[in-house]
Amino acid sequence: MTAELLSLVPFEVREPVSLAEHRQALARRAAWRLEDAPAEVVIRWAARTFGARLALTSSMSDAVVIDLFAKHAPGTDVVFLDTGYHFPETIGMRDAVAATYRGRINVVTVQPEQTVAQQDATHGRDLFATNPDGCCALRKVAPLDAALAPYDAWASGLRRDESFARSITPVVDWDKRNGKVKINPIARWTQDKVDAYIEKNNVLVNTLLMDGYASIGCFPCTRRVSDGEGTRDGRWAGTGKSECGIHLVSSS
Ligand code: SF4
Protein backbone atom coordinates (compact mmCIF):
# COMPACT_ATOMS: atom_id res chain seq x y z
CA MET A 1 0.00 0.00 0.00
CA THR A 2 1.39 3.42 -0.92
CA ALA A 3 1.90 6.18 1.65
CA GLU A 4 -0.90 8.16 -0.05
CA LEU A 5 -3.34 5.27 0.27
CA LEU A 6 -2.20 4.56 3.81
CA SER A 7 -3.09 8.12 4.81
CA LEU A 8 -6.73 7.43 3.81
CA VAL A 9 -7.07 4.36 6.01
CA PRO A 10 -8.54 5.10 9.46
CA PHE A 11 -5.79 4.93 12.08
CA GLU A 12 -7.50 2.19 14.11
CA VAL A 13 -7.54 -0.30 11.20
CA ARG A 14 -3.92 0.25 10.07
CA GLU A 15 -1.28 -2.41 10.57
CA PRO A 16 0.89 -1.56 13.60
CA VAL A 17 3.95 0.42 12.46
CA SER A 18 7.19 -1.23 13.52
CA LEU A 19 10.09 0.70 14.99
CA ALA A 20 12.08 0.01 11.82
CA GLU A 21 9.27 1.40 9.65
CA HIS A 22 9.08 4.47 11.86
CA ARG A 23 12.85 5.03 11.59
CA GLN A 24 12.80 4.47 7.83
CA ALA A 25 10.04 7.05 7.40
CA LEU A 26 11.98 9.46 9.59
CA ALA A 27 15.09 8.94 7.44
CA ARG A 28 13.13 9.53 4.24
CA ARG A 29 11.59 12.77 5.52
CA ALA A 30 14.90 14.05 6.90
CA ALA A 31 16.74 13.21 3.65
CA TRP A 32 14.34 15.43 1.76
CA ARG A 33 14.30 18.23 4.34
CA LEU A 34 18.05 18.34 5.01
CA GLU A 35 19.41 17.76 1.49
CA ASP A 36 20.63 21.37 1.18
CA ALA A 37 21.33 22.01 4.86
CA PRO A 38 24.83 22.85 6.08
CA ALA A 39 26.66 20.01 7.85
CA GLU A 40 26.34 21.63 11.27
CA VAL A 41 22.54 21.86 10.87
CA VAL A 42 22.38 18.16 9.93
CA ILE A 43 24.54 17.23 12.92
CA ARG A 44 22.50 19.34 15.35
CA TRP A 45 19.29 17.76 14.03
CA ALA A 46 20.80 14.29 14.55
CA ALA A 47 21.93 15.13 18.09
CA ARG A 48 18.49 16.54 18.98
CA THR A 49 16.68 13.58 17.45
CA PHE A 50 18.80 10.70 18.75
CA GLY A 51 20.74 12.06 21.75
CA ALA A 52 23.16 9.51 23.17
CA ARG A 53 21.79 6.86 20.78
CA LEU A 54 23.77 8.47 17.95
CA ALA A 55 27.31 7.31 17.04
CA LEU A 56 29.86 8.55 14.54
CA THR A 57 32.20 6.15 12.75
CA SER A 58 35.65 7.22 11.60
CA SER A 59 38.44 5.65 9.58
CA MET A 60 40.83 8.20 11.11
CA SER A 61 41.88 9.59 7.73
CA ASP A 62 41.16 13.09 8.95
CA ALA A 63 39.22 14.56 11.86
CA VAL A 64 36.91 16.88 9.89
CA VAL A 65 33.62 15.21 10.87
CA ILE A 66 34.93 14.51 14.37
CA ASP A 67 35.67 18.25 14.73
CA LEU A 68 32.16 19.10 13.51
CA PHE A 69 30.63 16.67 16.00
CA ALA A 70 32.79 17.97 18.86
CA LYS A 71 31.39 21.44 18.16
CA HIS A 72 27.76 20.62 17.33
CA ALA A 73 27.07 17.27 19.04
CA PRO A 74 29.51 17.11 21.96
CA GLY A 75 29.65 13.83 23.86
CA THR A 76 29.07 11.67 20.77
CA ASP A 77 30.72 8.24 20.68
CA VAL A 78 33.20 7.92 17.78
CA VAL A 79 33.51 4.27 16.75
CA PHE A 80 36.86 3.24 15.28
CA LEU A 81 37.22 -0.25 13.79
CA ASP A 82 40.63 -1.64 14.65
CA THR A 83 40.84 -4.41 12.06
CA GLY A 84 44.32 -5.51 13.15
CA TYR A 85 45.60 -4.49 9.73
CA HIS A 86 45.91 -0.73 10.19
CA PHE A 87 48.99 1.32 9.39
CA PRO A 88 50.78 2.51 12.56
CA GLU A 89 50.01 6.07 11.39
CA THR A 90 46.27 5.34 11.61
CA ILE A 91 46.54 4.01 15.17
CA GLY A 92 48.60 7.10 16.00
CA MET A 93 45.89 9.29 14.49
CA ARG A 94 43.26 7.52 16.60
CA ASP A 95 45.29 8.24 19.75
CA ALA A 96 45.89 11.87 18.75
CA VAL A 97 42.16 12.37 18.14
CA ALA A 98 41.28 10.83 21.51
CA ALA A 99 43.76 13.13 23.28
CA THR A 100 42.86 16.29 21.34
CA TYR A 101 39.09 15.92 21.73
CA ARG A 102 39.07 14.38 25.23
CA GLY A 103 35.91 15.49 27.05
CA ARG A 104 34.21 16.53 23.81
CA ILE A 105 33.84 13.18 22.01
CA ASN A 106 34.44 9.59 23.16
CA VAL A 107 36.62 7.38 20.98
CA VAL A 108 35.37 3.77 21.15
CA THR A 109 37.71 1.18 19.61
CA VAL A 110 36.02 -1.93 18.24
CA GLN A 111 37.84 -5.12 17.29
CA PRO A 112 36.83 -8.24 15.33
CA GLU A 113 35.97 -11.40 17.19
CA GLN A 114 39.21 -13.08 16.06
CA THR A 115 42.75 -11.71 16.02
CA VAL A 116 44.57 -11.82 12.68
CA ALA A 117 46.47 -14.92 13.87
CA GLN A 118 43.23 -16.68 14.87
CA GLN A 119 41.65 -15.78 11.53
CA ASP A 120 44.71 -17.12 9.68
CA ALA A 121 44.35 -20.39 11.59
CA THR A 122 40.61 -20.65 10.93
CA HIS A 123 40.29 -19.36 7.36
CA GLY A 124 43.80 -19.67 5.95
CA ARG A 125 46.68 -17.23 5.92
CA ASP A 126 46.07 -13.77 4.39
CA LEU A 127 42.34 -14.06 3.74
CA PHE A 128 42.51 -10.50 2.34
CA ALA A 129 44.41 -11.91 -0.67
CA THR A 130 42.17 -14.92 -1.35
CA ASN A 131 38.76 -13.62 -0.29
CA PRO A 132 38.76 -9.88 0.48
CA ASP A 133 34.96 -9.76 0.75
CA GLY A 134 35.11 -12.50 3.38
CA CYS A 135 37.92 -10.75 5.20
CA CYS A 136 35.99 -7.44 5.25
CA ALA A 137 32.86 -9.26 6.42
CA LEU A 138 34.75 -10.71 9.40
CA ARG A 139 36.97 -7.75 10.27
CA LYS A 140 34.76 -4.78 9.38
CA VAL A 141 31.07 -5.46 8.75
CA ALA A 142 30.36 -7.92 11.59
CA PRO A 143 32.19 -5.97 14.33
CA LEU A 144 30.68 -2.66 13.23
CA ASP A 145 27.15 -4.09 13.14
CA ALA A 146 27.66 -5.47 16.67
CA ALA A 147 29.09 -2.16 17.90
CA LEU A 148 26.13 -0.22 16.49
CA ALA A 149 23.56 -2.33 18.35
CA PRO A 150 23.06 0.18 21.21
CA TYR A 151 22.44 3.09 18.82
CA ASP A 152 19.42 4.20 16.76
CA ALA A 153 21.48 6.18 14.27
CA TRP A 154 25.04 6.45 13.05
CA ALA A 155 27.00 8.96 11.04
CA SER A 156 29.95 8.81 8.68
CA GLY A 157 32.16 11.10 6.59
CA LEU A 158 31.03 9.66 3.23
CA ARG A 159 31.13 12.12 0.33
CA ARG A 160 29.57 11.99 -3.13
CA ASP A 161 32.77 13.12 -4.85
CA GLU A 162 34.83 10.19 -3.52
CA SER A 163 33.76 7.65 -6.13
CA PHE A 164 31.01 6.71 -8.58
CA ALA A 165 29.57 4.26 -6.06
CA ARG A 166 29.24 7.07 -3.51
CA SER A 167 27.88 9.69 -5.91
CA ILE A 168 24.26 9.15 -4.79
CA THR A 169 24.99 9.18 -1.05
CA PRO A 170 22.01 10.84 0.70
CA VAL A 171 22.59 13.31 3.52
CA VAL A 172 20.25 11.10 5.58
CA ASP A 173 19.87 7.46 4.59
CA TRP A 174 18.22 4.28 5.80
CA ASP A 175 20.64 1.54 6.86
CA LYS A 176 18.47 -1.44 6.07
CA ARG A 177 21.04 -3.97 7.25
CA ASN A 178 21.07 -2.59 10.78
CA GLY A 179 17.60 -1.00 10.85
CA LYS A 180 19.10 2.38 11.73
CA VAL A 181 19.15 5.92 10.41
CA LYS A 182 22.43 6.73 8.68
CA ILE A 183 23.64 10.33 8.56
CA ASN A 184 26.21 11.62 6.07
CA PRO A 185 26.52 15.31 7.02
CA ILE A 186 29.31 16.16 4.54
CA ALA A 187 27.91 14.09 1.64
CA ARG A 188 27.75 17.20 -0.57
CA TRP A 189 31.23 18.50 0.35
CA THR A 190 34.05 18.52 -2.21
CA GLN A 191 37.70 17.73 -1.51
CA ASP A 192 38.44 21.46 -1.78
CA LYS A 193 35.89 22.22 0.91
CA VAL A 194 37.38 19.52 3.15
CA ASP A 195 40.88 20.93 2.63
CA ALA A 196 39.68 24.46 3.39
CA TYR A 197 37.98 23.28 6.62
CA ILE A 198 41.17 21.49 7.70
CA GLU A 199 43.25 24.59 7.06
CA LYS A 200 40.86 27.03 8.71
CA ASN A 201 40.19 24.89 11.79
CA ASN A 202 43.65 23.36 12.17
CA VAL A 203 42.14 19.88 12.04
CA LEU A 204 44.22 16.72 12.56
CA VAL A 205 44.96 14.63 9.47
CA ASN A 206 46.53 11.20 9.09
CA THR A 207 50.15 11.73 8.00
CA LEU A 208 49.67 9.12 5.24
CA LEU A 209 47.63 11.74 3.34
CA MET A 210 50.88 13.68 2.95
CA ASP A 211 52.68 10.56 1.74
CA GLY A 212 50.77 9.82 -1.46
CA TYR A 213 47.70 8.07 -0.01
CA ALA A 214 44.30 9.59 -0.85
CA SER A 215 42.06 7.17 1.08
CA ILE A 216 43.26 5.12 4.00
CA GLY A 217 42.22 1.62 4.97
CA CYS A 218 44.00 -1.61 5.94
CA PHE A 219 47.64 -1.73 4.80
CA PRO A 220 47.37 -4.95 2.71
CA CYS A 221 44.56 -3.41 0.62
CA THR A 222 45.69 0.22 0.33
CA ARG A 223 48.32 1.79 -1.93
CA ARG A 224 49.39 5.26 -2.89
CA VAL A 225 47.61 6.89 -5.85
CA SER A 226 49.21 8.53 -8.89
CA ASP A 227 48.32 11.87 -10.46
CA GLY A 228 44.98 11.58 -12.24
CA GLU A 229 43.74 8.64 -10.15
CA GLY A 230 40.57 8.94 -8.08
CA THR A 231 40.46 9.26 -4.30
CA ARG A 232 39.61 5.59 -3.78
CA ASP A 233 41.62 4.07 -6.64
CA GLY A 234 44.27 2.96 -4.15
CA ARG A 235 41.82 0.76 -2.26
CA TRP A 236 41.72 -2.93 -3.27
CA ALA A 237 43.46 -1.86 -6.48
CA GLY A 238 43.15 -4.33 -9.34
CA THR A 239 40.52 -6.49 -7.63
CA GLY A 240 37.32 -4.80 -8.86
CA LYS A 241 36.31 -4.30 -5.23
CA SER A 242 35.65 -0.70 -4.18
CA GLU A 243 33.79 -0.90 -0.85
CA CYS A 244 34.23 -2.99 2.27
CA GLY A 245 30.47 -3.39 2.75
CA ILE A 246 29.75 -1.17 5.73
CA HIS A 247 28.71 1.87 3.69
CA LEU A 248 26.26 0.47 1.18
CA VAL A 249 23.82 3.20 0.18
CA SER A 250 20.38 1.79 0.81
CA SER A 251 18.17 4.35 -0.93
CA SER A 252 15.31 4.36 1.54
S1 SF4 B 1 40.38 -3.96 3.87
FE1 SF4 B 1 41.63 -5.79 3.37
S2 SF4 B 1 42.66 -6.40 5.29
FE2 SF4 B 1 41.02 -4.93 5.82
S3 SF4 B 1 39.30 -6.20 6.38
FE3 SF4 B 1 39.06 -5.73 4.17
S4 SF4 B 1 40.11 -7.39 3.03
FE4 SF4 B 1 40.73 -7.52 5.23
Short mmCIF file of C-alpha atoms in Angstrom, two decimals, residues 20-252:
data_model
loop_
_atom_site.label_atom_id
_atom_site.label_comp_id
_atom_site.label_asym_id
_atom_site.label_seq_id
_atom_site.Cartn_x
_atom_site.Cartn_y
_atom_site.Cartn_z
CA ALA A 20 12.08 0.01 11.82
CA GLU A 21 9.27 1.40 9.65
CA HIS A 22 9.08 4.47 11.86
CA ARG A 23 12.85 5.03 11.59
CA GLN A 24 12.80 4.47 7.83
CA ALA A 25 10.04 7.05 7.40
CA LEU A 26 11.98 9.46 9.59
CA ALA A 27 15.09 8.94 7.44
CA ARG A 28 13.13 9.53 4.24
CA ARG A 29 11.59 12.77 5.52
CA ALA A 30 14.90 14.05 6.90
CA ALA A 31 16.74 13.21 3.65
CA TRP A 32 14.34 15.43 1.76
CA ARG A 33 14.30 18.23 4.34
CA LEU A 34 18.05 18.34 5.01
CA GLU A 35 19.41 17.76 1.49
CA ASP A 36 20.63 21.37 1.18
CA ALA A 37 21.33 22.01 4.86
CA PRO A 38 24.83 22.85 6.08
CA ALA A 39 26.66 20.01 7.85
CA GLU A 40 26.34 21.63 11.27
CA VAL A 41 22.54 21.86 10.87
CA VAL A 42 22.38 18.16 9.93
CA ILE A 43 24.54 17.23 12.92
CA ARG A 44 22.50 19.34 15.35
CA TRP A 45 19.29 17.76 14.03
CA ALA A 46 20.80 14.29 14.55
CA ALA A 47 21.93 15.13 18.09
CA ARG A 48 18.49 16.54 18.98
CA THR A 49 16.68 13.58 17.45
CA PHE A 50 18.80 10.70 18.75
CA GLY A 51 20.74 12.06 21.75
CA ALA A 52 23.16 9.51 23.17
CA ARG A 53 21.79 6.86 20.78
CA LEU A 54 23.77 8.47 17.95
CA ALA A 55 27.31 7.31 17.04
CA LEU A 56 29.86 8.55 14.54
CA THR A 57 32.20 6.15 12.75
CA SER A 58 35.65 7.22 11.60
CA SER A 59 38.44 5.65 9.58
CA MET A 60 40.83 8.20 11.11
CA SER A 61 41.88 9.59 7.73
CA ASP A 62 41.16 13.09 8.95
CA ALA A 63 39.22 14.56 11.86
CA VAL A 64 36.91 16.88 9.89
CA VAL A 65 33.62 15.21 10.87
CA ILE A 66 34.93 14.51 14.37
CA ASP A 67 35.67 18.25 14.73
CA LEU A 68 32.16 19.10 13.51
CA PHE A 69 30.63 16.67 16.00
CA ALA A 70 32.79 17.97 18.86
CA LYS A 71 31.39 21.44 18.16
CA HIS A 72 27.76 20.62 17.33
CA ALA A 73 27.07 17.27 19.04
CA PRO A 74 29.51 17.11 21.96
CA GLY A 75 29.65 13.83 23.86
CA THR A 76 29.07 11.67 20.77
CA ASP A 77 30.72 8.24 20.68
CA VAL A 78 33.20 7.92 17.78
CA VAL A 79 33.51 4.27 16.75
CA PHE A 80 36.86 3.24 15.28
CA LEU A 81 37.22 -0.25 13.79
CA ASP A 82 40.63 -1.64 14.65
CA THR A 83 40.84 -4.41 12.06
CA GLY A 84 44.32 -5.51 13.15
CA TYR A 85 45.60 -4.49 9.73
CA HIS A 86 45.91 -0.73 10.19
CA PHE A 87 48.99 1.32 9.39
CA PRO A 88 50.78 2.51 12.56
CA GLU A 89 50.01 6.07 11.39
CA THR A 90 46.27 5.34 11.61
CA ILE A 91 46.54 4.01 15.17
CA GLY A 92 48.60 7.10 16.00
CA MET A 93 45.89 9.29 14.49
CA ARG A 94 43.26 7.52 16.60
CA ASP A 95 45.29 8.24 19.75
CA ALA A 96 45.89 11.87 18.75
CA VAL A 97 42.16 12.37 18.14
CA ALA A 98 41.28 10.83 21.51
CA ALA A 99 43.76 13.13 23.28
CA THR A 100 42.86 16.29 21.34
CA TYR A 101 39.09 15.92 21.73
CA ARG A 102 39.07 14.38 25.23
CA GLY A 103 35.91 15.49 27.05
CA ARG A 104 34.21 16.53 23.81
CA ILE A 105 33.84 13.18 22.01
CA ASN A 106 34.44 9.59 23.16
CA VAL A 107 36.62 7.38 20.98
CA VAL A 108 35.37 3.77 21.15
CA THR A 109 37.71 1.18 19.61
CA VAL A 110 36.02 -1.93 18.24
CA GLN A 111 37.84 -5.12 17.29
CA PRO A 112 36.83 -8.24 15.33
CA GLU A 113 35.97 -11.40 17.19
CA GLN A 114 39.21 -13.08 16.06
CA THR A 115 42.75 -11.71 16.02
CA VAL A 116 44.57 -11.82 12.68
CA ALA A 117 46.47 -14.92 13.87
CA GLN A 118 43.23 -16.68 14.87
CA GLN A 119 41.65 -15.78 11.53
CA ASP A 120 44.71 -17.12 9.68
CA ALA A 121 44.35 -20.39 11.59
CA THR A 122 40.61 -20.65 10.93
CA HIS A 123 40.29 -19.36 7.36
CA GLY A 124 43.80 -19.67 5.95
CA ARG A 125 46.68 -17.23 5.92
CA ASP A 126 46.07 -13.77 4.39
CA LEU A 127 42.34 -14.06 3.74
CA PHE A 128 42.51 -10.50 2.34
CA ALA A 129 44.41 -11.91 -0.67
CA THR A 130 42.17 -14.92 -1.35
CA ASN A 131 38.76 -13.62 -0.29
CA PRO A 132 38.76 -9.88 0.48
CA ASP A 133 34.96 -9.76 0.75
CA GLY A 134 35.11 -12.50 3.38
CA CYS A 135 37.92 -10.75 5.20
CA CYS A 136 35.99 -7.44 5.25
CA ALA A 137 32.86 -9.26 6.42
CA LEU A 138 34.75 -10.71 9.40
CA ARG A 139 36.97 -7.75 10.27
CA LYS A 140 34.76 -4.78 9.38
CA VAL A 141 31.07 -5.46 8.75
CA ALA A 142 30.36 -7.92 11.59
CA PRO A 143 32.19 -5.97 14.33
CA LEU A 144 30.68 -2.66 13.23
CA ASP A 145 27.15 -4.09 13.14
CA ALA A 146 27.66 -5.47 16.67
CA ALA A 147 29.09 -2.16 17.90
CA LEU A 148 26.13 -0.22 16.49
CA ALA A 149 23.56 -2.33 18.35
CA PRO A 150 23.06 0.18 21.21
CA TYR A 151 22.44 3.09 18.82
CA ASP A 152 19.42 4.20 16.76
CA ALA A 153 21.48 6.18 14.27
CA TRP A 154 25.04 6.45 13.05
CA ALA A 155 27.00 8.96 11.04
CA SER A 156 29.95 8.81 8.68
CA GLY A 157 32.16 11.10 6.59
CA LEU A 158 31.03 9.66 3.23
CA ARG A 159 31.13 12.12 0.33
CA ARG A 160 29.57 11.99 -3.13
CA ASP A 161 32.77 13.12 -4.85
CA GLU A 162 34.83 10.19 -3.52
CA SER A 163 33.76 7.65 -6.13
CA PHE A 164 31.01 6.71 -8.58
CA ALA A 165 29.57 4.26 -6.06
CA ARG A 166 29.24 7.07 -3.51
CA SER A 167 27.88 9.69 -5.91
CA ILE A 168 24.26 9.15 -4.79
CA THR A 169 24.99 9.18 -1.05
CA PRO A 170 22.01 10.84 0.70
CA VAL A 171 22.59 13.31 3.52
CA VAL A 172 20.25 11.10 5.58
CA ASP A 173 19.87 7.46 4.59
CA TRP A 174 18.22 4.28 5.80
CA ASP A 175 20.64 1.54 6.86
CA LYS A 176 18.47 -1.44 6.07
CA ARG A 177 21.04 -3.97 7.25
CA ASN A 178 21.07 -2.59 10.78
CA GLY A 179 17.60 -1.00 10.85
CA LYS A 180 19.10 2.38 11.73
CA VAL A 181 19.15 5.92 10.41
CA LYS A 182 22.43 6.73 8.68
CA ILE A 183 23.64 10.33 8.56
CA ASN A 184 26.21 11.62 6.07
CA PRO A 185 26.52 15.31 7.02
CA ILE A 186 29.31 16.16 4.54
CA ALA A 187 27.91 14.09 1.64
CA ARG A 188 27.75 17.20 -0.57
CA TRP A 189 31.23 18.50 0.35
CA THR A 190 34.05 18.52 -2.21
CA GLN A 191 37.70 17.73 -1.51
CA ASP A 192 38.44 21.46 -1.78
CA LYS A 193 35.89 22.22 0.91
CA VAL A 194 37.38 19.52 3.15
CA ASP A 195 40.88 20.93 2.63
CA ALA A 196 39.68 24.46 3.39
CA TYR A 197 37.98 23.28 6.62
CA ILE A 198 41.17 21.49 7.70
CA GLU A 199 43.25 24.59 7.06
CA LYS A 200 40.86 27.03 8.71
CA ASN A 201 40.19 24.89 11.79
CA ASN A 202 43.65 23.36 12.17
CA VAL A 203 42.14 19.88 12.04
CA LEU A 204 44.22 16.72 12.56
CA VAL A 205 44.96 14.63 9.47
CA ASN A 206 46.53 11.20 9.09
CA THR A 207 50.15 11.73 8.00
CA LEU A 208 49.67 9.12 5.24
CA LEU A 209 47.63 11.74 3.34
CA MET A 210 50.88 13.68 2.95
CA ASP A 211 52.68 10.56 1.74
CA GLY A 212 50.77 9.82 -1.46
CA TYR A 213 47.70 8.07 -0.01
CA ALA A 214 44.30 9.59 -0.85
CA SER A 215 42.06 7.17 1.08
CA ILE A 216 43.26 5.12 4.00
CA GLY A 217 42.22 1.62 4.97
CA CYS A 218 44.00 -1.61 5.94
CA PHE A 219 47.64 -1.73 4.80
CA PRO A 220 47.37 -4.95 2.71
CA CYS A 221 44.56 -3.41 0.62
CA THR A 222 45.69 0.22 0.33
CA ARG A 223 48.32 1.79 -1.93
CA ARG A 224 49.39 5.26 -2.89
CA VAL A 225 47.61 6.89 -5.85
CA SER A 226 49.21 8.53 -8.89
CA ASP A 227 48.32 11.87 -10.46
CA GLY A 228 44.98 11.58 -12.24
CA GLU A 229 43.74 8.64 -10.15
CA GLY A 230 40.57 8.94 -8.08
CA THR A 231 40.46 9.26 -4.30
CA ARG A 232 39.61 5.59 -3.78
CA ASP A 233 41.62 4.07 -6.64
CA GLY A 234 44.27 2.96 -4.15
CA ARG A 235 41.82 0.76 -2.26
CA TRP A 236 41.72 -2.93 -3.27
CA ALA A 237 43.46 -1.86 -6.48
CA GLY A 238 43.15 -4.33 -9.34
CA THR A 239 40.52 -6.49 -7.63
CA GLY A 240 37.32 -4.80 -8.86
CA LYS A 241 36.31 -4.30 -5.23
CA SER A 242 35.65 -0.70 -4.18
CA GLU A 243 33.79 -0.90 -0.85
CA CYS A 244 34.23 -2.99 2.27
CA GLY A 245 30.47 -3.39 2.75
CA ILE A 246 29.75 -1.17 5.73
CA HIS A 247 28.71 1.87 3.69
CA LEU A 248 26.26 0.47 1.18
CA VAL A 249 23.82 3.20 0.18
CA SER A 250 20.38 1.79 0.81
CA SER A 251 18.17 4.35 -0.93
CA SER A 252 15.31 4.36 1.54
#
